[in-house]
Each structure stands twice: as C-alpha cells, then as structure tokens.
PDB file of C-alpha atoms in Angstrom:
ATOM      1  CA  MET A   1      27.899 -30.398  -1.010  1.00 46.00           C
ATOM      2  CA  ALA A   2      26.468 -28.119  -3.967  1.00 47.00           C
ATOM      3  CA  THR A   3      25.026 -25.232  -3.239  1.00 45.00           C
ATOM      4  CA  VAL A   4      21.688 -24.892  -5.531  1.00 47.00           C
ATOM      5  CA  GLY A   5      20.374 -21.837  -6.858  1.00 47.00           C
ATOM      6  CA  ILE A   6      17.209 -20.301  -5.985  1.00 51.00           C
ATOM      7  CA  THR A   7      14.768 -19.418  -9.513  1.00 52.00           C
ATOM      8  CA  PRO A   8      11.847 -18.801  -9.562  1.00 55.00           C
ATOM      9  CA  GLU A   9      11.545 -21.911 -12.564  1.00 54.00           C
ATOM     10  CA  ASP A  10      12.429 -25.270 -10.228  1.00 51.00           C
ATOM     11  CA  GLY A  11      10.227 -23.476  -7.320  1.00 54.00           C
ATOM     12  CA  GLY A  12      12.911 -22.390  -4.866  1.00 51.00           C
ATOM     13  CA  LYS A  13      13.535 -26.051  -4.154  1.00 51.00           C
ATOM     14  CA  GLN A  14      16.805 -28.032  -3.499  1.00 50.00           C
ATOM     15  CA  SER A  15      16.692 -31.562  -5.747  1.00 50.00           C
ATOM     16  CA  SER A  16      15.931 -33.048  -2.124  1.00 54.00           C
ATOM     17  CA  GLU A  17      12.528 -31.136  -2.792  1.00 60.00           C
ATOM     18  CA  LYS A  18      13.030 -29.117   0.046  1.00 59.00           C
ATOM     19  CA  PRO A  19      11.578 -26.029  -0.391  1.00 63.00           C
ATOM     20  CA  LEU A  20      14.635 -22.994   0.274  1.00 69.00           C
ATOM     21  CA  PHE A  21      12.227 -20.236  -0.115  1.00 63.00           C
ATOM     22  CA  GLN A  22       8.584 -20.041  -0.898  1.00 68.00           C
ATOM     23  CA  TYR A  23       6.989 -17.263  -3.250  1.00 68.00           C
ATOM     24  CA  ASN A  24       3.829 -16.939  -2.566  1.00 68.00           C
ATOM     25  CA  LYS A  25       4.054 -17.122   1.156  1.00 75.00           C
ATOM     26  CA  TYR A  26       6.509 -14.132   1.103  1.00 74.00           C
ATOM     27  CA  ALA A  27       3.814 -12.413  -1.340  1.00 71.00           C
ATOM     28  CA  THR A  28       1.294 -13.185   1.113  1.00 72.00           C
ATOM     29  CA  LYS A  29       2.870 -11.542   3.256  1.00 77.00           C
ATOM     30  CA  LYS A  30       4.197  -8.621   1.757  1.00 74.00           C
ATOM     31  CA  THR A  31       0.428  -7.510   0.760  1.00 70.00           C
ATOM     32  CA  LEU A  32      -0.377  -8.653   4.325  1.00 74.00           C
ATOM     33  CA  ALA A  33       2.018  -5.703   5.718  1.00 77.00           C
ATOM     34  CA  LYS A  34       0.900  -3.406   3.169  1.00 72.00           C
ATOM     35  CA  GLY A  35      -2.360  -3.591   4.051  1.00 70.00           C
ATOM     36  CA  LEU A  36      -1.595  -3.156   7.765  1.00 77.00           C
ATOM     37  CA  LEU A  37      -0.072   0.284   6.933  1.00 77.00           C
ATOM     38  CA  ASP A  38      -3.252   1.198   4.513  1.00 75.00           C
ATOM     39  CA  ILE A  39      -5.193   0.777   7.399  1.00 81.00           C
ATOM     40  CA  SER A  40      -3.458   2.603   9.669  1.00 83.00           C
ATOM     41  CA  LEU A  41      -2.495   5.747   7.804  1.00 85.00           C
ATOM     42  CA  LEU A  42      -6.599   5.355   6.644  1.00 85.00           C
ATOM     43  CA  MET A  43      -7.399   5.803  10.008  1.00 88.00           C
ATOM     44  CA  ALA A  44      -4.540   8.616  10.819  1.00 88.00           C
ATOM     45  CA  ASN A  45      -6.262  10.790   7.966  1.00 90.00           C
ATOM     46  CA  ALA A  46      -9.364  10.854   9.427  1.00 89.00           C
ATOM     47  CA  SER A  47      -8.937  11.943  12.551  1.00 89.00           C
ATOM     48  CA  GLN A  48      -6.847  13.906  10.764  1.00 89.00           C
ATOM     49  CA  LEU A  49      -9.715  14.909   8.513  1.00 90.00           C
ATOM     50  CA  LYS A  50     -12.353  15.105  11.679  1.00 91.00           C
ATOM     51  CA  ALA A  51      -9.982  17.529  13.361  1.00 88.00           C
ATOM     52  CA  MET A  52     -10.495  20.236  10.567  1.00 89.00           C
ATOM     53  CA  LEU A  53     -13.742  19.831  10.322  1.00 90.00           C
ATOM     54  CA  ASN A  54     -13.691  20.553  14.236  1.00 90.00           C
ATOM     55  CA  ALA A  55     -11.648  23.313  13.771  1.00 86.00           C
ATOM     56  CA  GLY A  56     -14.031  24.442  11.141  1.00 85.00           C
ATOM     57  CA  THR A  57     -12.979  26.860   8.013  1.00 85.00           C
ATOM     58  CA  ASN A  58     -11.610  29.395  10.311  1.00 84.00           C
ATOM     59  CA  VAL A  59      -7.976  27.357  10.259  1.00 84.00           C
ATOM     60  CA  ASP A  60      -5.345  28.129   7.251  1.00 84.00           C
ATOM     61  CA  TYR A  61      -5.150  26.241   4.177  1.00 88.00           C
ATOM     62  CA  PHE A  62      -8.641  24.348   5.619  1.00 90.00           C
ATOM     63  CA  TRP A  63     -10.036  23.662   2.475  1.00 92.00           C
ATOM     64  CA  VAL A  64      -6.873  22.527   0.684  1.00 92.00           C
ATOM     65  CA  VAL A  65      -6.500  19.743   3.231  1.00 92.00           C
ATOM     66  CA  ILE A  66     -10.078  18.898   3.102  1.00 93.00           C
ATOM     67  CA  VAL A  67      -8.991  18.267  -0.516  1.00 94.00           C
ATOM     68  CA  LEU A  68      -5.803  16.138   0.040  1.00 94.00           C
ATOM     69  CA  ILE A  69      -7.117  14.183   3.261  1.00 94.00           C
ATOM     70  CA  ALA A  70     -10.458  12.760   0.812  1.00 94.00           C
ATOM     71  CA  ILE A  71      -7.699  12.162  -2.778  1.00 95.00           C
ATOM     72  CA  SER A  72      -5.276  10.125   0.072  1.00 94.00           C
ATOM     73  CA  LEU A  73      -8.702   8.403   1.513  1.00 93.00           C
ATOM     74  CA  ILE A  74     -10.406   7.795  -2.063  1.00 94.00           C
ATOM     75  CA  LEU A  75      -6.538   6.435  -2.951  1.00 94.00           C
ATOM     76  CA  GLN A  76      -5.592   4.130  -0.174  1.00 91.00           C
ATOM     77  CA  LEU A  77      -9.354   2.768  -1.084  1.00 90.00           C
ATOM     78  CA  THR A  78      -8.307   1.957  -3.971  1.00 92.00           C
ATOM     79  CA  VAL A  79      -5.454   0.848  -2.811  1.00 89.00           C
ATOM     80  CA  GLY A  80      -6.624  -1.100  -0.064  1.00 84.00           C
ATOM     81  CA  GLY A  81      -9.464  -3.046  -3.298  1.00 88.00           C
ATOM     82  CA  MET A  82      -6.155  -4.001  -5.788  1.00 87.00           C
ATOM     83  CA  LEU A  83      -4.549  -5.110  -1.967  1.00 81.00           C
ATOM     84  CA  LEU A  84      -7.226  -7.797  -1.805  1.00 83.00           C
ATOM     85  CA  VAL A  85      -7.471  -8.412  -5.271  1.00 84.00           C
ATOM     86  CA  LEU A  86      -3.225  -9.462  -5.114  1.00 80.00           C
ATOM     87  CA  GLY A  87      -3.596 -12.003  -2.083  1.00 75.00           C
ATOM     88  CA  SER A  88      -6.147 -13.608  -3.647  1.00 79.00           C
ATOM     89  CA  MET A  89      -5.163 -14.367  -6.865  1.00 77.00           C
ATOM     90  CA  GLU A  90      -2.722 -17.110  -7.371  1.00 74.00           C
ATOM     91  CA  THR A  91       0.155 -17.447  -9.695  1.00 73.00           C
ATOM     92  CA  LYS A  92       0.943 -19.853 -12.172  1.00 78.00           C
ATOM     93  CA  SER A  93       0.044 -18.849 -15.731  1.00 83.00           C
ATOM     94  CA  PRO A  94       3.231 -16.611 -17.428  1.00 84.00           C
ATOM     95  CA  GLU A  95       0.228 -14.139 -18.680  1.00 84.00           C
ATOM     96  CA  VAL A  96      -1.241 -14.262 -14.597  1.00 82.00           C
ATOM     97  CA  LYS A  97       2.326 -13.592 -13.410  1.00 84.00           C
ATOM     98  CA  ARG A  98       2.320 -10.728 -15.795  1.00 87.00           C
ATOM     99  CA  HIS A  99      -1.002  -9.707 -14.726  1.00 87.00           C
ATOM    100  CA  VAL A 100      -0.290  -9.512 -10.820  1.00 85.00           C
ATOM    101  CA  ASN A 101       3.201  -8.008 -11.564  1.00 86.00           C
ATOM    102  CA  GLY A 102       1.486  -5.138 -13.509  1.00 89.00           C
ATOM    103  CA  LEU A 103      -0.932  -4.629 -10.573  1.00 88.00           C
ATOM    104  CA  ASN A 104       1.867  -5.165  -7.877  1.00 86.00           C
ATOM    105  CA  ASN A 105       3.889  -2.067  -9.760  1.00 90.00           C
ATOM    106  CA  ALA A 106      -0.116   0.065  -9.576  1.00 92.00           C
ATOM    107  CA  ALA A 107      -0.164  -0.297  -6.015  1.00 88.00           C
ATOM    108  CA  VAL A 108       3.268   0.466  -4.816  1.00 87.00           C
ATOM    109  CA  GLY A 109       3.143   3.279  -7.644  1.00 93.00           C
ATOM    110  CA  LEU A 110      -0.057   4.562  -5.907  1.00 92.00           C
ATOM    111  CA  ILE A 111       1.244   4.249  -2.212  1.00 89.00           C
ATOM    112  CA  CYS A 112       3.776   6.366  -2.756  1.00 92.00           C
ATOM    113  CA  VAL A 113       1.672   9.124  -4.800  1.00 94.00           C
ATOM    114  CA  ILE A 114      -0.366   8.949  -0.893  1.00 93.00           C
ATOM    115  CA  THR A 115       3.194   9.213   0.787  1.00 91.00           C
ATOM    116  CA  VAL A 116       3.318  12.562  -1.519  1.00 94.00           C
ATOM    117  CA  VAL A 117       0.078  13.483  -0.825  1.00 94.00           C
ATOM    118  CA  ASN A 118       0.313  12.632   3.471  1.00 92.00           C
ATOM    119  CA  ILE A 119       3.140  14.933   3.014  1.00 93.00           C
ATOM    120  CA  PHE A 120       1.148  17.732   1.726  1.00 93.00           C
ATOM    121  CA  ILE A 121      -1.280  17.211   4.286  1.00 91.00           C
ATOM    122  CA  ALA A 122       1.578  17.567   7.180  1.00 89.00           C
ATOM    123  CA  ALA A 123       3.177  21.015   6.032  1.00 90.00           C
ATOM    124  CA  PHE A 124      -0.285  22.387   5.816  1.00 87.00           C
ATOM    125  CA  GLY A 125      -1.998  20.428   8.334  1.00 79.00           C
ATOM    126  CA  ILE A 126      -4.152  21.934  12.133  1.00 71.00           C
ATOM    127  CA  LYS A 127      -1.622  24.547  13.633  1.00 69.00           C
ATOM    128  CA  ILE A 128      -2.240  25.240  17.137  1.00 60.00           C
ATOM    129  CA  SER A 129      -1.965  28.245  18.152  1.00 56.00           C
ATOM    130  CA  ASP A 130      -3.342  30.402  21.061  1.00 47.00           C
TER     131      ASP A 130
END
C-alpha cells in the first residue's frame, strides 16, 4: 500500500477521501488555546494591577509597573479581538488565506511583545517586605 502525503492542495485527503489531517479543526483548536492563555494572562494582570493599586504609590517603581500592566492589558485585548476574527474566518480563497496568515503572524508577534512586557512586570513587581 502506497503512502499518500498530506498537502494543502488535496485538503489532507487520501485517495479513499478519508481526511488524514483536518487543517481547519487544528487551526480552530490552536486559536482557542491561544485565547484561553490570553484570558489567564489577562486575569493575572488584573490581579497585579489590583495589588499595585492597593499597595499605593509608595511602592518602588509604582508608575513603571502600572504603565507596563496597562500596555499588557491593551495588547491582550487587541490580541483577543484578533483571535476572535481569526476563529470566525473561513479560508477558502488564496487571498483570504494570505490575510488570515498575516493576521495570525501579527497575533503571534503581539503575543511575544506581551510576554516581554510581562517579564518586565515580574521584574519590577511588588516586593513584600516588613
């Protein structure tokens, strides 16, 4: 029995029309996983913002952390919107596929920026001392 390769042109189907790999299901699950991670990070940033506001302005780097958290929250909301759009798009034509690919790349880039911002939030975050 010959092995048939999986290519986007044939829709990931063998000659018997049984799909080997369903690209749309994979993309939808990947987008959902990104969205769930974005929500968990959004909740963590909201918690950090609350802790900073409760601690007051006498905390070292108060305004730096507040600005970084605000940047992170804005970027996360932007990525969340992008993921909603990505999850609802049908990729039938090559033009739409290029648009979806560009939007996906932009979302991944913003997620990298969010990660770096959150590293700085953790570095400058609240220090509990007596």
